[in-house]
Amino acid sequence: MKTHVIPLRQRVKARVKKITPVRAVVFLIFIAYAIMLLVPYLFAFYVSLKTRLEYNSTLILAPPQSFNLQNYIDAWTALASEESGTSVPVMLLNSIWYAGGTAFFSVLFSSMGAYVVAKYNFRGRGFVYAFAIVTMMVPVMGSLPSQLRYVRAIGSLNSPLYAITMCQLLGTIFIVMHSAFKSISWEYAEAAFIDGAGPFSVFFRIMLPQASSVLV
């Protein structure tokens, strides 16, 4: 059986014909937005290659005289402290753990709560959902001082537990996952219960994978 292979030139022409003026304008807008996001970082790196004398005596857009990385070496050594055990790698790992750990636990715990509220009937489920909406209205800067006092009070400020105590339980993630679980049929869970699966197995092996696209 012979298969018809479309030449590459014809495929490119076919895709070009599908590009409408609206799509082209939207694409250009997103390209401009991406460039705007990159410019501050590129400019910061560009300026960091200058020495202090160059920075003070030349125009801000003037090119550096040489590819100078001494500023990064000075910052690396200046931020290192043997007494406190602080260094750039330690601070980098702490930042990664805080950002990644907080995001992971926020999504995990919010998904658990959203699943229970969406799929189980119990008294107070409406109050929990309404409270989650109310928490979304509170500005982050308004709740940050109280969160910081709470973290200090339980002694997790300089601890790996900081990522867990600062994770989000009720808020945007909860509302999004609640809508996702609401759209999933409960018949899958009922079939799993009949086969002998427990609540945790149903959640992690049946319901959560079906909401993986929203989860990501």
mmCIF file of C-alpha atoms in Angstrom:
data_model
loop_
_atom_site.group_PDB
_atom_site.id
_atom_site.type_symbol
_atom_site.label_atom_id
_atom_site.label_comp_id
_atom_site.label_asym_id
_atom_site.label_seq_id
_atom_site.Cartn_x
_atom_site.Cartn_y
_atom_site.Cartn_z
ATOM 1 C CA MET A 1 0.000 0.000 0.000
ATOM 2 C CA LYS A 2 1.456 3.309 -1.073
ATOM 3 C CA THR A 3 1.293 6.277 1.250
ATOM 4 C CA HIS A 4 1.071 9.815 -0.032
ATOM 5 C CA VAL A 5 3.739 12.024 1.542
ATOM 6 C CA ILE A 6 3.069 15.758 1.403
ATOM 7 C CA PRO A 7 6.224 17.745 0.598
ATOM 8 C CA LEU A 8 7.557 20.038 3.290
ATOM 9 C CA ARG A 9 7.060 23.137 1.130
ATOM 10 C CA GLN A 10 3.351 22.378 0.679
ATOM 11 C CA ARG A 11 2.877 21.776 4.407
ATOM 12 C CA VAL A 12 4.514 25.101 5.234
ATOM 13 C CA LYS A 13 2.323 26.898 2.680
ATOM 14 C CA ALA A 14 -0.796 25.233 4.117
ATOM 15 C CA ARG A 15 0.097 26.391 7.628
ATOM 16 C CA VAL A 16 0.846 29.907 6.429
ATOM 17 C CA LYS A 17 -2.580 30.096 4.772
ATOM 18 C CA LYS A 18 -4.216 29.209 8.126
ATOM 19 C CA ILE A 19 -2.648 32.252 9.797
ATOM 20 C CA THR A 20 -5.324 34.918 9.947
ATOM 21 C CA PRO A 21 -4.620 38.624 10.541
ATOM 22 C CA VAL A 22 -6.050 38.338 14.058
ATOM 23 C CA ARG A 23 -3.728 35.465 14.916
ATOM 24 C CA ALA A 24 -0.763 37.343 13.487
ATOM 25 C CA VAL A 25 -1.545 40.431 15.594
ATOM 26 C CA VAL A 26 -1.992 38.335 18.746
ATOM 27 C CA PHE A 27 1.265 36.526 18.029
ATOM 28 C CA LEU A 28 3.130 39.822 17.618
ATOM 29 C CA ILE A 29 1.633 41.131 20.857
ATOM 30 C CA PHE A 30 2.853 38.061 22.760
ATOM 31 C CA ILE A 31 6.289 38.345 21.165
ATOM 32 C CA ALA A 32 6.500 41.980 22.277
ATOM 33 C CA TYR A 33 5.347 41.016 25.771
ATOM 34 C CA ALA A 34 7.995 38.281 25.990
ATOM 35 C CA ILE A 35 10.695 40.727 24.912
ATOM 36 C CA MET A 36 9.519 43.211 27.541
ATOM 37 C CA LEU A 37 9.915 40.508 30.194
ATOM 38 C CA LEU A 38 13.443 39.672 29.051
ATOM 39 C CA VAL A 39 14.741 43.237 28.666
ATOM 40 C CA PRO A 40 15.139 44.005 32.420
ATOM 41 C CA TYR A 41 17.163 40.830 32.992
ATOM 42 C CA LEU A 42 19.357 41.416 29.956
ATOM 43 C CA PHE A 43 19.879 45.046 30.973
ATOM 44 C CA ALA A 44 20.829 44.030 34.534
ATOM 45 C CA PHE A 45 23.365 41.529 33.204
ATOM 46 C CA TYR A 46 24.675 44.133 30.731
ATOM 47 C CA VAL A 47 25.239 46.706 33.489
ATOM 48 C CA SER A 48 26.748 44.125 35.864
ATOM 49 C CA LEU A 49 29.687 43.656 33.497
ATOM 50 C CA LYS A 50 30.871 47.198 34.197
ATOM 51 C CA THR A 51 33.243 48.183 36.980
ATOM 52 C CA ARG A 52 32.172 50.788 39.509
ATOM 53 C CA LEU A 53 34.346 53.379 37.758
ATOM 54 C CA GLU A 54 32.758 52.611 34.394
ATOM 55 C CA TYR A 55 29.271 52.770 35.868
ATOM 56 C CA ASN A 56 29.863 56.196 37.434
ATOM 57 C CA SER A 57 31.814 57.780 34.575
ATOM 58 C CA THR A 58 30.060 56.495 31.448
ATOM 59 C CA LEU A 59 26.563 56.619 30.066
ATOM 60 C CA ILE A 60 24.205 53.923 31.278
ATOM 61 C CA LEU A 61 23.871 52.437 27.776
ATOM 62 C CA ALA A 62 27.587 52.624 27.021
ATOM 63 C CA PRO A 63 29.066 49.155 26.434
ATOM 64 C CA PRO A 64 31.447 47.729 29.068
ATOM 65 C CA GLN A 65 35.139 47.884 28.255
ATOM 66 C CA SER A 66 35.593 44.153 28.841
ATOM 67 C CA PHE A 67 33.698 41.013 29.774
ATOM 68 C CA ASN A 68 34.160 41.547 33.510
ATOM 69 C CA LEU A 69 32.726 39.016 35.983
ATOM 70 C CA GLN A 70 34.456 40.463 39.034
ATOM 71 C CA ASN A 71 31.165 41.828 40.384
ATOM 72 C CA TYR A 72 29.766 38.304 40.618
ATOM 73 C CA ILE A 73 32.910 37.057 42.353
ATOM 74 C CA ASP A 74 32.744 39.921 44.856
ATOM 75 C CA ALA A 75 29.063 39.284 45.545
ATOM 76 C CA TRP A 76 29.708 35.554 45.986
ATOM 77 C CA THR A 77 32.452 36.143 48.560
ATOM 78 C CA ALA A 78 30.786 39.112 50.297
ATOM 79 C CA LEU A 79 27.572 37.192 50.997
ATOM 80 C CA ALA A 80 29.442 34.223 52.455
ATOM 81 C CA SER A 81 29.577 34.161 56.257
ATOM 82 C CA GLU A 82 31.236 31.354 58.195
ATOM 83 C CA GLU A 83 29.686 32.472 61.485
ATOM 84 C CA SER A 84 26.080 32.222 60.316
ATOM 85 C CA GLY A 85 26.732 29.488 57.768
ATOM 86 C CA THR A 86 25.246 31.651 55.015
ATOM 87 C CA SER A 87 26.471 31.455 51.437
ATOM 88 C CA VAL A 88 25.127 31.923 47.949
ATOM 89 C CA PRO A 89 24.522 28.172 47.347
ATOM 90 C CA VAL A 90 22.697 27.869 50.675
ATOM 91 C CA MET A 91 20.523 30.893 49.911
ATOM 92 C CA LEU A 92 19.831 29.514 46.423
ATOM 93 C CA LEU A 93 18.788 26.132 47.827
ATOM 94 C CA ASN A 94 16.589 27.841 50.408
ATOM 95 C CA SER A 95 14.906 29.870 47.672
ATOM 96 C CA ILE A 96 14.337 26.768 45.532
ATOM 97 C CA TRP A 97 12.975 24.831 48.504
ATOM 98 C CA TYR A 98 10.701 27.680 49.546
ATOM 99 C CA ALA A 99 9.348 28.326 46.041
ATOM 100 C CA GLY A 100 9.088 24.677 44.992
ATOM 101 C CA GLY A 101 8.041 23.306 48.378
ATOM 102 C CA THR A 102 5.397 25.953 48.977
ATOM 103 C CA ALA A 103 3.956 25.445 45.483
ATOM 104 C CA PHE A 104 3.938 21.636 45.861
ATOM 105 C CA PHE A 105 2.297 21.561 49.291
ATOM 106 C CA SER A 106 -0.155 24.320 48.351
ATOM 107 C CA VAL A 107 -1.367 22.365 45.341
ATOM 108 C CA LEU A 108 -1.438 19.060 47.255
ATOM 109 C CA PHE A 109 -3.316 20.271 50.336
ATOM 110 C CA SER A 110 -5.672 22.518 48.356
ATOM 111 C CA SER A 111 -6.492 19.610 46.034
ATOM 112 C CA MET A 112 -7.301 17.373 48.999
ATOM 113 C CA GLY A 113 -9.609 19.949 50.531
ATOM 114 C CA ALA A 114 -11.241 20.796 47.214
ATOM 115 C CA TYR A 115 -11.878 17.108 46.500
ATOM 116 C CA VAL A 116 -13.600 16.550 49.838
ATOM 117 C CA VAL A 117 -15.765 19.667 49.528
ATOM 118 C CA ALA A 118 -16.680 18.908 45.923
ATOM 119 C CA LYS A 119 -17.476 15.188 46.248
ATOM 120 C CA TYR A 120 -18.631 14.578 49.838
ATOM 121 C CA ASN A 121 -21.811 15.852 51.477
ATOM 122 C CA PHE A 122 -21.286 17.123 55.018
ATOM 123 C CA ARG A 123 -22.415 20.020 57.138
ATOM 124 C CA GLY A 124 -20.407 23.146 56.574
ATOM 125 C CA ARG A 125 -19.197 22.408 53.038
ATOM 126 C CA GLY A 126 -20.907 25.555 51.790
ATOM 127 C CA PHE A 127 -19.255 27.586 54.532
ATOM 128 C CA VAL A 128 -15.807 26.209 53.604
ATOM 129 C CA TYR A 129 -16.329 27.118 49.945
ATOM 130 C CA ALA A 130 -17.568 30.613 50.843
ATOM 131 C CA PHE A 131 -14.645 31.107 53.232
ATOM 132 C CA ALA A 132 -12.230 30.169 50.424
ATOM 133 C CA ILE A 133 -13.757 32.863 48.210
ATOM 134 C CA VAL A 134 -13.472 35.416 51.009
ATOM 135 C CA THR A 135 -9.790 34.623 51.533
ATOM 136 C CA MET A 136 -9.186 35.430 47.861
ATOM 137 C CA MET A 137 -10.421 38.977 48.540
ATOM 138 C CA VAL A 138 -7.848 39.611 51.273
ATOM 139 C CA PRO A 139 -4.732 41.314 49.813
ATOM 140 C CA VAL A 140 -1.501 39.367 50.189
ATOM 141 C CA MET A 141 0.267 42.332 51.785
ATOM 142 C CA GLY A 142 -2.567 42.615 54.298
ATOM 143 C CA SER A 143 -2.168 39.061 55.583
ATOM 144 C CA LEU A 144 1.627 38.848 55.333
ATOM 145 C CA PRO A 145 2.424 40.514 58.717
ATOM 146 C CA SER A 146 0.098 38.162 60.594
ATOM 147 C CA GLN A 147 1.563 35.166 58.757
ATOM 148 C CA LEU A 148 5.071 36.258 59.693
ATOM 149 C CA ARG A 149 4.098 36.607 63.364
ATOM 150 C CA TYR A 150 2.515 33.160 63.247
ATOM 151 C CA VAL A 151 5.630 31.587 61.715
ATOM 152 C CA ARG A 152 7.841 33.210 64.331
ATOM 153 C CA ALA A 153 5.558 32.078 67.145
ATOM 154 C CA ILE A 154 5.739 28.392 66.156
ATOM 155 C CA GLY A 155 9.509 28.601 65.515
ATOM 156 C CA SER A 156 9.563 27.667 61.814
ATOM 157 C CA LEU A 157 11.008 30.921 60.446
ATOM 158 C CA ASN A 158 14.506 29.504 59.915
ATOM 159 C CA SER A 159 13.369 25.926 59.399
ATOM 160 C CA PRO A 160 12.466 23.758 56.403
ATOM 161 C CA LEU A 161 8.946 23.693 57.871
ATOM 162 C CA TYR A 162 8.579 27.284 56.672
ATOM 163 C CA ALA A 163 7.480 26.054 53.231
ATOM 164 C CA ILE A 164 4.734 23.944 54.817
ATOM 165 C CA THR A 165 3.453 26.568 57.252
ATOM 166 C CA MET A 166 3.290 29.207 54.498
ATOM 167 C CA CYS A 167 1.515 27.049 51.909
ATOM 168 C CA GLN A 168 -1.919 28.066 50.669
ATOM 169 C CA LEU A 169 -4.860 25.915 51.745
ATOM 170 C CA LEU A 170 -7.949 27.963 50.896
ATOM 171 C CA GLY A 171 -7.774 30.361 48.001
ATOM 172 C CA THR A 172 -7.332 30.411 44.245
ATOM 173 C CA ILE A 173 -5.916 26.876 43.990
ATOM 174 C CA PHE A 174 -8.778 25.527 46.106
ATOM 175 C CA ILE A 175 -11.415 27.203 43.915
ATOM 176 C CA VAL A 176 -9.810 26.003 40.672
ATOM 177 C CA MET A 177 -9.418 22.405 41.863
ATOM 178 C CA HIS A 178 -12.941 22.417 43.299
ATOM 179 C CA SER A 179 -14.311 23.265 39.850
ATOM 180 C CA ALA A 180 -12.134 20.550 38.302
ATOM 181 C CA PHE A 181 -13.353 17.829 40.674
ATOM 182 C CA LYS A 182 -16.954 18.990 40.263
ATOM 183 C CA SER A 183 -16.719 18.247 36.536
ATOM 184 C CA ILE A 184 -15.446 14.675 37.077
ATOM 185 C CA SER A 185 -18.084 11.949 37.271
ATOM 186 C CA TRP A 186 -18.406 10.207 40.641
ATOM 187 C CA GLU A 187 -19.090 6.878 38.881
ATOM 188 C CA TYR A 188 -15.335 6.286 38.571
ATOM 189 C CA ALA A 189 -14.975 6.495 42.353
ATOM 190 C CA GLU A 190 -18.008 4.251 42.910
ATOM 191 C CA ALA A 191 -16.537 1.577 40.650
ATOM 192 C CA ALA A 192 -13.246 1.778 42.535
ATOM 193 C CA PHE A 193 -15.024 1.492 45.902
ATOM 194 C CA ILE A 194 -16.846 -1.612 44.670
ATOM 195 C CA ASP A 195 -13.486 -3.150 43.722
ATOM 196 C CA GLY A 196 -12.231 -2.575 47.255
ATOM 197 C CA ALA A 197 -10.295 0.673 46.913
ATOM 198 C CA GLY A 198 -10.049 2.999 49.882
ATOM 199 C CA PRO A 199 -10.623 6.772 49.991
ATOM 200 C CA PHE A 200 -6.925 7.583 49.545
ATOM 201 C CA SER A 201 -6.565 5.156 46.638
ATOM 202 C CA VAL A 202 -9.591 6.657 44.929
ATOM 203 C CA PHE A 203 -8.238 10.164 45.362
ATOM 204 C CA PHE A 204 -4.638 9.560 44.282
ATOM 205 C CA ARG A 205 -5.209 6.864 41.648
ATOM 206 C CA ILE A 206 -8.622 7.723 40.193
ATOM 207 C CA MET A 207 -9.675 11.314 40.747
ATOM 208 C CA LEU A 208 -6.393 13.207 40.890
ATOM 209 C CA PRO A 209 -5.009 11.835 37.568
ATOM 210 C CA GLN A 210 -8.210 12.942 35.811
ATOM 211 C CA ALA A 211 -7.574 16.477 37.028
ATOM 212 C CA SER A 212 -3.884 16.370 36.045
ATOM 213 C CA SER A 213 -4.223 19.023 33.333
ATOM 214 C CA VAL A 214 -5.726 21.508 35.796
ATOM 215 C CA LEU A 215 -3.249 20.370 38.461
ATOM 216 C CA VAL A 216 -0.270 21.227 36.282
#
